[in-house]
Tab-separated table of C-alpha atoms and ligand atoms in Angstrom:
chain	number	residue	atom	x	y	z
A	23	MET	CA	12.625	-50.815	125.619
A	24	SER	CA	16.223	-50.075	126.501
A	25	THR	CA	17.405	-53.650	126.058
A	26	GLU	CA	16.112	-53.871	122.530
A	27	LEU	CA	18.570	-55.262	119.992
A	28	GLU	CA	20.091	-52.601	117.749
A	29	ILE	CA	21.987	-54.574	115.176
A	30	PHE	CA	24.091	-51.736	113.727
A	31	ALA	CA	25.264	-50.658	117.191
A	32	LEU	CA	25.893	-54.270	118.158
A	33	GLU	CA	28.015	-54.754	115.027
A	34	GLN	CA	29.932	-51.579	115.773
A	35	ASP	CA	30.642	-52.470	119.391
A	36	LEU	CA	31.223	-56.213	119.210
A	37	GLU	CA	34.644	-57.207	120.462
A	38	LEU	CA	36.037	-60.461	119.138
A	39	GLU	CA	38.102	-62.701	121.399
A	40	GLU	CA	41.511	-61.247	120.594
A	41	ASN	CA	43.492	-64.273	121.782
A	42	PHE	CA	42.246	-66.159	118.725
A	43	THR	CA	42.849	-64.468	115.384
A	44	THR	CA	43.581	-67.377	113.045
A	45	ARG	CA	41.171	-69.732	111.318
A	46	TYR	CA	43.110	-72.716	112.626
A	47	VAL	CA	42.403	-73.348	116.298
A	48	SER	CA	44.930	-75.551	118.028
A	49	PRO	CA	43.109	-77.846	120.484
A	50	LYS	CA	45.842	-77.347	123.088
A	51	LYS	CA	45.631	-73.573	122.813
A	52	LEU	CA	41.840	-73.692	123.148
A	53	PHE	CA	41.929	-76.006	126.173
A	54	ASP	CA	44.544	-73.855	127.956
A	55	PHE	CA	42.546	-70.719	127.229
A	56	LEU	CA	39.291	-72.169	128.560
A	57	LEU	CA	41.020	-73.521	131.674
A	58	ASN	CA	42.724	-70.194	132.356
A	59	ASN	CA	39.752	-67.944	131.674
A	60	TYR	CA	36.524	-69.875	132.215
A	61	LYS	CA	37.483	-72.496	134.746
A	62	GLU	CA	34.504	-71.865	137.009
A	63	TYR	CA	32.104	-72.592	134.131
A	64	LEU	CA	33.936	-75.634	132.821
A	65	THR	CA	33.160	-79.351	132.924
A	66	GLU	CA	35.141	-82.038	131.143
A	67	ILE	CA	32.408	-84.222	129.670
A	68	GLY	CA	34.661	-86.856	128.144
A	69	THR	CA	37.691	-87.455	126.005
A	70	SER	CA	38.151	-88.044	122.300
A	71	GLU	CA	39.487	-91.188	120.660
A	72	PHE	CA	43.041	-89.831	121.135
A	73	ASN	CA	42.310	-88.800	124.733
A	74	LYS	CA	41.895	-85.093	124.202
A	75	PRO	CA	39.473	-83.462	126.643
A	76	ILE	CA	36.031	-82.349	125.465
A	77	PHE	CA	34.855	-79.368	127.486
A	78	LYS	CA	31.446	-77.942	128.206
A	79	ILE	CA	30.966	-74.398	129.458
A	80	THR	CA	27.753	-73.727	131.389
A	81	ILE	CA	26.761	-70.086	131.736
A	82	GLY	CA	23.561	-68.253	132.683
A	83	ASN	CA	20.825	-68.979	135.157
A	84	GLY	CA	17.654	-68.842	133.122
A	85	GLU	CA	14.915	-71.362	133.097
A	86	LYS	CA	15.250	-72.391	129.457
A	87	ARG	CA	18.264	-74.518	128.599
A	88	VAL	CA	20.088	-74.133	125.294
A	89	LEU	CA	22.688	-76.611	124.030
A	90	LEU	CA	25.340	-75.471	121.557
A	91	TRP	CA	28.175	-77.542	120.175
A	92	THR	CA	31.038	-76.543	117.911
A	93	GLN	CA	33.387	-78.281	115.511
A	94	MET	CA	31.910	-81.751	115.305
A	95	HIS	CA	33.643	-81.441	111.936
A	96	GLY	CA	37.289	-80.828	112.771
A	97	ASN	CA	38.032	-78.449	109.906
A	98	GLU	CA	35.130	-76.095	110.691
A	99	THR	CA	36.366	-73.614	113.294
A	100	THR	CA	34.111	-70.590	112.787
A	101	GLY	CA	31.601	-71.860	115.353
A	102	THR	CA	34.367	-72.335	117.931
A	103	LEU	CA	35.747	-68.834	117.351
A	104	SER	CA	32.257	-67.341	117.509
A	105	ALA	CA	31.439	-69.236	120.694
A	106	LEU	CA	34.566	-67.625	122.217
A	107	ASP	CA	33.305	-64.231	121.025
A	108	LEU	CA	29.924	-65.052	122.531
A	109	LEU	CA	31.489	-65.810	125.938
A	110	LYS	CA	33.346	-62.509	125.830
A	111	PHE	CA	30.106	-60.714	124.979
A	112	LEU	CA	28.141	-62.459	127.725
A	113	LYS	CA	30.718	-61.358	130.292
A	114	SER	CA	30.587	-57.742	129.061
A	115	GLU	CA	27.613	-56.868	131.285
A	116	GLN	CA	25.791	-55.186	128.438
A	117	LYS	CA	22.036	-55.177	128.837
A	118	ILE	CA	21.434	-57.725	126.116
A	119	ALA	CA	24.028	-60.046	127.648
A	120	HIS	CA	22.350	-59.671	131.007
A	121	ARG	CA	18.965	-60.384	129.464
A	122	ILE	CA	20.221	-63.558	127.788
A	123	LEU	CA	21.890	-64.871	130.959
A	124	SER	CA	18.860	-64.185	133.132
A	125	ARG	CA	16.441	-66.001	130.836
A	126	LEU	CA	18.571	-68.830	129.465
A	127	THR	CA	21.153	-71.306	130.675
A	128	LEU	CA	23.662	-72.149	127.967
A	129	ASP	CA	25.657	-75.360	127.699
A	130	ILE	CA	28.380	-74.841	125.098
A	131	ILE	CA	30.410	-77.879	124.026
A	132	PHE	CA	33.671	-76.628	122.556
A	133	MET	CA	35.319	-78.592	119.771
A	134	LEU	CA	33.450	-81.881	119.876
A	135	ASN	CA	35.996	-83.365	117.465
A	136	PRO	CA	39.432	-82.253	118.781
A	137	ASP	CA	41.307	-85.070	116.990
A	138	GLY	CA	39.978	-83.911	113.612
A	139	ALA	CA	40.574	-80.292	114.625
A	140	GLU	CA	44.228	-80.947	115.316
A	141	VAL	CA	44.921	-82.225	111.784
A	142	TRP	CA	42.206	-80.230	109.961
A	143	THR	CA	39.958	-83.079	108.892
A	144	ARG	CA	36.181	-83.257	108.850
A	145	ARG	CA	36.102	-86.736	110.366
A	146	ASN	CA	37.255	-87.990	113.760
A	147	ALA	CA	40.376	-90.050	114.466
A	148	THR	CA	38.742	-93.314	113.399
A	149	GLY	CA	37.414	-91.841	110.156
A	150	ILE	CA	33.807	-91.345	111.248
A	151	ASP	CA	31.738	-88.366	110.145
A	152	ILE	CA	30.225	-87.597	113.554
A	153	ASN	CA	27.264	-85.849	111.972
A	154	ARG	CA	26.213	-89.111	110.308
A	155	ASP	CA	26.638	-91.153	113.468
A	156	PHE	CA	23.604	-90.280	115.565
A	157	LEU	CA	21.755	-93.581	115.243
A	158	THR	CA	24.592	-96.028	115.926
A	159	ALA	CA	26.831	-93.653	117.955
A	160	SER	CA	29.898	-95.712	117.129
A	161	SER	CA	32.178	-92.708	117.760
A	162	ILE	CA	33.104	-91.728	121.312
A	163	GLU	CA	32.337	-88.118	120.429
A	164	MET	CA	28.738	-88.858	119.417
A	165	GLN	CA	28.270	-90.913	122.581
A	166	ILE	CA	29.364	-87.856	124.579
A	167	LEU	CA	27.013	-85.555	122.674
A	168	LYS	CA	24.053	-87.919	123.101
A	169	GLU	CA	24.729	-88.309	126.823
A	170	THR	CA	24.761	-84.538	127.169
A	171	VAL	CA	21.515	-84.170	125.222
A	172	ASN	CA	19.811	-86.778	127.407
A	173	GLN	CA	20.964	-85.295	130.729
A	174	LYS	CA	18.841	-82.154	130.569
A	175	ASN	CA	15.587	-81.004	129.190
A	176	TYR	CA	16.804	-78.712	126.406
A	177	SER	CA	14.478	-76.125	124.895
A	178	LEU	CA	16.769	-75.298	121.991
A	179	ALA	CA	19.930	-76.543	120.265
A	180	PHE	CA	22.469	-74.856	117.960
A	181	ASN	CA	24.612	-77.034	115.699
A	182	LEU	CA	27.574	-74.935	114.515
A	183	HIS	CA	29.333	-75.637	111.206
A	184	ASP	CA	31.205	-74.195	108.241
A	185	GLN	CA	30.312	-74.644	104.595
A	186	ARG	CA	32.616	-74.650	101.581
A	187	THR	CA	33.301	-71.675	99.321
A	188	VAL	CA	31.291	-73.334	96.516
A	189	PHE	CA	28.028	-72.198	98.080
A	190	GLY	CA	26.293	-69.057	96.907
A	191	VAL	CA	22.897	-67.486	97.384
A	192	ASN	CA	20.426	-68.850	94.846
A	193	GLY	CA	19.581	-66.325	92.132
A	194	LYS	CA	22.372	-63.940	93.104
A	195	LYS	CA	26.045	-63.565	92.274
A	196	GLU	CA	26.836	-63.557	95.987
A	197	PRO	CA	28.568	-66.058	98.260
A	198	ALA	CA	26.556	-67.553	101.113
A	199	THR	CA	28.500	-66.082	104.035
A	200	LEU	CA	25.949	-67.475	106.443
A	201	ALA	CA	23.377	-70.214	105.977
A	202	PHE	CA	20.766	-71.531	108.356
A	203	LEU	CA	18.562	-74.571	108.502
A	204	SER	CA	15.702	-75.923	110.495
A	205	PRO	CA	16.439	-79.614	109.846
A	206	SER	CA	13.774	-81.900	108.447
A	207	VAL	CA	12.127	-84.624	110.493
A	208	SER	CA	11.149	-86.857	107.569
A	209	GLU	CA	11.504	-87.341	103.815
A	210	THR	CA	8.334	-85.370	103.226
A	211	GLY	CA	9.677	-82.258	104.957
A	212	GLU	CA	6.584	-81.728	107.069
A	213	VAL	CA	6.512	-78.573	109.162
A	214	THR	CA	6.042	-79.767	112.731
A	215	GLU	CA	5.427	-77.552	115.769
A	216	THR	CA	9.087	-78.050	116.765
A	217	ARG	CA	10.315	-77.013	113.324
A	218	LYS	CA	8.105	-73.941	113.411
A	219	LYS	CA	9.948	-72.782	116.528
A	220	SER	CA	13.414	-73.022	114.980
A	221	MET	CA	12.088	-71.555	111.711
A	222	GLY	CA	10.603	-68.609	113.629
A	223	LEU	CA	13.944	-67.909	115.316
A	224	ILE	CA	15.850	-68.246	112.019
A	225	ALA	CA	13.441	-65.725	110.475
A	226	ASP	CA	14.371	-63.310	113.298
A	227	ILE	CA	18.110	-63.875	112.791
A	228	TYR	CA	17.664	-63.296	109.051
A	229	LYS	CA	15.672	-60.111	109.538
A	230	GLU	CA	18.421	-58.638	111.732
A	231	ILE	CA	21.632	-59.911	110.141
A	232	SER	CA	20.538	-59.282	106.534
A	233	GLN	CA	20.560	-55.568	107.394
A	234	ILE	CA	24.326	-55.662	107.969
A	235	LEU	CA	25.050	-58.514	105.530
A	236	PRO	CA	22.606	-57.992	102.648
A	237	ASP	CA	22.229	-60.705	99.968
A	238	LYS	CA	24.789	-63.062	101.527
A	239	ILE	CA	22.550	-65.240	103.706
A	240	SER	CA	20.863	-68.409	102.550
A	241	ARG	CA	18.846	-71.385	103.645
A	242	PHE	CA	20.772	-74.667	103.770
A	243	SER	CA	19.342	-77.683	101.936
A	244	ASP	CA	16.472	-79.235	103.901
A	245	GLU	CA	17.095	-82.700	102.489
A	246	TYR	CA	16.350	-85.225	105.254
A	247	TYR	CA	19.442	-86.831	106.784
A	248	SER	CA	18.181	-89.716	108.910
A	249	ARG	CA	21.580	-90.222	110.610
A	250	SER	CA	22.345	-86.571	111.413
A	251	VAL	CA	22.050	-84.873	114.781
A	252	GLY	CA	19.812	-81.938	113.918
A	253	ASP	CA	17.201	-84.042	112.170
A	254	ASN	CA	17.037	-86.402	115.146
A	255	LEU	CA	16.912	-83.669	117.798
A	256	GLN	CA	14.013	-82.016	116.001
A	257	LYS	CA	12.322	-85.412	115.912
A	258	MET	CA	12.845	-85.530	119.681
A	259	GLU	CA	11.020	-82.162	119.779
A	260	ILE	CA	14.089	-80.073	120.594
A	261	PRO	CA	14.003	-77.094	118.201
A	262	THR	CA	17.392	-77.098	116.464
A	263	ILE	CA	19.138	-74.527	114.327
A	264	LEU	CA	22.004	-75.381	112.019
A	265	PHE	CA	24.422	-72.450	111.585
A	266	GLU	CA	26.830	-72.536	108.641
A	267	GLY	CA	29.691	-70.095	108.208
A	268	GLY	CA	30.635	-69.640	104.557
A	269	HIS	CA	32.690	-67.450	102.273
A	270	PHE	CA	32.907	-63.665	102.382
A	271	PRO	CA	34.776	-61.950	99.518
A	272	LYS	CA	38.577	-62.128	99.951
A	273	ASP	CA	38.146	-63.534	103.472
A	274	TYR	CA	39.660	-67.010	103.174
A	275	TYR	CA	40.689	-66.970	106.825
A	276	ARG	CA	37.028	-66.314	107.703
A	277	GLN	CA	37.499	-63.518	110.210
A	278	LYS	CA	34.726	-61.400	108.638
A	279	THR	CA	32.494	-64.458	108.442
A	280	ARG	CA	33.301	-65.079	112.098
A	281	LYS	CA	32.081	-61.646	113.089
A	282	TYR	CA	28.734	-62.103	111.311
A	283	PHE	CA	28.461	-65.611	112.750
A	284	SER	CA	29.039	-64.225	116.265
A	285	LEU	CA	26.414	-61.533	115.702
A	286	ALA	CA	24.003	-64.215	114.469
A	287	LEU	CA	24.594	-66.269	117.625
A	288	ILE	CA	23.946	-63.292	119.901
A	289	THR	CA	20.855	-62.352	117.875
A	290	ALA	CA	19.502	-65.888	118.057
A	291	LEU	CA	19.961	-66.004	121.835
A	292	TYR	CA	18.454	-62.534	122.217
A	293	TYR	CA	15.281	-63.631	120.419
A	294	ALA	CA	15.219	-66.967	122.238
A	295	SER	CA	15.322	-65.038	125.523
A	296	THR	CA	12.811	-62.298	124.691
A	297	LYS	CA	10.324	-63.663	122.166
A	298	GLU	CA	7.263	-65.151	123.808
A	299	ILE	CA	6.201	-67.435	120.962
A	300	TRP	CA	9.181	-68.659	118.966
A	301	GLU	CA	7.087	-69.916	116.082
A	302	ASP	CA	5.699	-66.448	115.371
A	303	GLY	CA	6.649	-65.400	111.846
A	304	TYR	CA	7.973	-68.840	110.888
A	305	GLU	CA	6.501	-68.465	107.373
A	306	GLU	CA	9.222	-65.869	106.664
A	307	TYR	CA	11.767	-68.686	106.839
A	308	PHE	CA	10.663	-69.820	103.388
A	309	THR	CA	11.431	-66.404	101.873
A	310	ILE	CA	15.162	-66.814	102.628
A	311	PRO	CA	16.891	-67.739	99.339
A	312	GLU	CA	18.300	-71.241	99.169
A	313	ASN	CA	21.951	-72.208	99.122
A	314	SER	CA	23.168	-73.043	95.634
A	315	THR	CA	26.373	-74.653	94.432
A	316	SER	CA	27.289	-71.764	92.167
A	317	PHE	CA	30.907	-70.801	92.882
A	318	HIS	CA	34.489	-71.829	92.358
A	319	ASP	CA	37.392	-70.042	94.005
A	320	ILE	CA	38.943	-68.868	90.735
A	321	ILE	CA	37.746	-69.127	87.128
A	322	TYR	CA	39.936	-68.364	84.141
A	323	ARG	CA	37.626	-67.523	81.253
A	324	LYS	CA	38.478	-68.178	77.596
A	325	VAL	CA	41.596	-70.301	77.821
A	326	LYS	CA	42.730	-71.894	74.565
A	327	VAL	CA	43.773	-75.514	75.090
A	328	THR	CA	44.899	-76.678	71.611
A	329	GLY	CA	45.778	-75.339	68.210
A	330	ASN	CA	42.135	-75.816	67.241
A	331	LYS	CA	40.784	-72.285	67.144
A	332	LYS	CA	37.434	-73.272	68.623
A	333	ASN	CA	38.910	-75.144	71.567
A	334	VAL	CA	38.486	-72.365	74.109
A	335	VAL	CA	37.323	-73.264	77.619
A	336	ASP	CA	36.920	-71.965	81.134
A	337	ILE	CA	39.155	-73.444	83.837
A	338	ALA	CA	37.863	-73.531	87.412
A	339	ILE	CA	40.225	-73.724	90.336
A	340	GLN	CA	39.362	-74.750	93.870
A	341	TYR	CA	41.490	-74.542	96.984
A	342	THR	CA	42.040	-77.464	99.287
A	343	GLU	CA	43.019	-76.620	102.843
A	344	GLN	CA	45.711	-78.181	105.010
A	345	ILE	CA	47.528	-77.597	108.255
A	346	ILE	CA	51.253	-78.176	108.119
A	347	PRO	CA	52.428	-79.474	111.512
A	348	GLY	CA	53.995	-76.607	113.451
A	349	ASP	CA	52.108	-73.908	111.533
A	350	ASP	CA	49.679	-71.551	113.278
A	351	GLU	CA	47.450	-71.151	110.245
A	352	ILE	CA	46.090	-73.327	107.466
A	353	SER	CA	47.427	-73.088	103.938
A	354	PHE	CA	45.688	-73.440	100.591
A	355	ILE	CA	46.584	-75.586	97.599
A	356	ALA	CA	44.944	-74.642	94.321
A	357	LYS	CA	43.805	-77.471	92.062
A	358	ILE	CA	41.937	-77.599	88.771
A	359	GLU	CA	38.367	-78.574	89.576
A	360	ASP	CA	36.519	-78.224	86.286
A	361	ILE	CA	37.141	-77.515	82.607
A	362	GLY	CA	34.724	-76.541	79.839
A	363	ASP	CA	31.730	-74.263	79.492
A	364	LEU	CA	31.406	-72.897	83.025
A	365	SER	CA	29.269	-69.925	82.058
A	366	ILE	CA	26.566	-70.905	84.564
A	367	LEU	CA	29.062	-70.708	87.455
A	368	TYR	CA	30.767	-67.790	89.180
A	369	GLY	CA	34.306	-67.402	90.463
A	370	HIS	CA	35.125	-65.573	93.662
A	371	GLU	CA	37.872	-64.300	91.378
A	372	GLU	CA	37.365	-64.272	87.606
A	373	ILE	CA	40.113	-63.610	85.109
A	374	ASP	CA	39.620	-63.226	81.371
A	375	ALA	CA	42.507	-65.079	79.709
A	376	GLU	CA	41.555	-63.539	76.338
A	377	VAL	CA	42.259	-66.776	74.452
A	378	ARG	CA	45.765	-67.204	75.833
A	379	CYS	CA	46.992	-70.741	75.340
A	380	PHE	CA	47.366	-73.265	78.199
A	381	TYR	CA	50.830	-74.693	78.621
A	382	SER	CA	52.291	-77.001	81.242
A	383	PRO	CA	55.519	-79.019	81.181
A	384	ASP	CA	53.641	-81.841	82.965
A	385	ALA	CA	50.483	-82.141	80.888
A	386	GLU	CA	49.446	-81.578	77.313
A	387	PHE	CA	45.993	-80.440	78.415
A	388	PRO	CA	44.566	-79.178	81.708
A	389	GLU	CA	43.489	-82.068	83.908
A	390	ILE	CA	40.994	-82.283	86.743
A	391	GLY	CA	42.818	-82.546	90.061
A	392	MET	CA	46.169	-81.248	88.836
A	393	GLN	CA	47.816	-78.514	90.874
A	394	ALA	CA	47.089	-75.132	89.388
A	395	ASP	CA	50.644	-74.329	88.284
A	396	PHE	CA	50.731	-73.670	84.555
A	397	GLN	CA	51.149	-70.987	81.925
A	398	GLN	CA	48.756	-69.131	79.693
A	399	ASP	CA	51.002	-67.712	76.980
A	400	GLU	CA	53.097	-65.123	78.833
A	401	TRP	CA	51.115	-65.482	82.079
A	402	LEU	CA	52.596	-67.605	84.828
A	403	ILE	CA	49.978	-69.174	87.081
A	404	VAL	CA	51.301	-70.285	90.480
A	405	ASN	CA	48.980	-71.942	92.994
A	406	GLY	CA	46.027	-70.663	90.984
A	407	LYS	CA	47.116	-67.042	90.883
A	408	LYS	CA	48.471	-65.042	87.969
A	409	LEU	CA	51.889	-64.372	89.385
A	410	GLU	CA	53.452	-62.036	86.875
A	411	GLN	CA	53.580	-61.319	83.202
A	412	LEU	CA	56.694	-62.845	81.734
A	413	LEU	CA	56.893	-60.520	78.740
B	507	ZN	ZN1	30.022	-79.447	109.162
């Protein structure tokens, strides 16, 4: 069949939306771009707490309706960037794009939490985690999402997120660049007919994307979150897939992750539009390795912290992210996250300090939460990185 998905060719040919190349996405820039380029597909479905517009793009004319929403957590932009890539792909007139648009109608909500997005926070302007607000819907943004869900008879939903760099693939020394979940519908984790459908589609995504991204895909924790969107939509019998973009080696601005995320979105929609019985092969879902909390950003191994010869530890460093007003891109602040025997954990970067001695003018010993500016004998560590050798 000429329209069949060929993942290597798709990876080769995929063009990312070149107007967006940073991890930070300014709400204003996004809104202007959508208005200038996709106006005929656009509906304003409401405004945020601080009166920013929330836009929905509707594209395709298929019978089955799919709802996607991005950035309900303001500091998780990969889904937004990938949804822009998806739009570009769908307008490319490639056969797969044509197939998707003829079988499905997509409603894509861009940046559900623009107030959080502006200042790079997970929560909305009033401090609510929108993904824990389904039941009470005390946030405007969740009210908008619920209204949208209730307006149409959706066959499928994609909930697009990012996960932190601490997540790896269970049993492997690999970061979880992508993770997927078919959310639970109860504490017991029963596999309902609705869950089987999203599991079957995740199994298809995994089969395809693991060919171009081997060992870096995992299954997100299926712990039941009674207040979260995905869990509730699956209870309402709308098959729902949680997408998580995670870390790829040396890719802190997540542009490689974004490409795989975009390919995963296209693959998911391709299977949703061509596969007759979505639940087929759902058992394979359980063979995807689980997410595990196995990484820190940087680990210094064998750092001596006192004159006591035996007092040698590992020091783990984790970045926190911020947007400085006026900047186009986020910046990273390295802080000490853990100290001690960290032999069961990995670092995205690992440095053997070879028993060099910790020294800081501000602290006698390393402290959790302190900024990672210190010395190890002749090494100068600045914002977590070994800057230069002093001697
Ligand atoms: Zn999230």
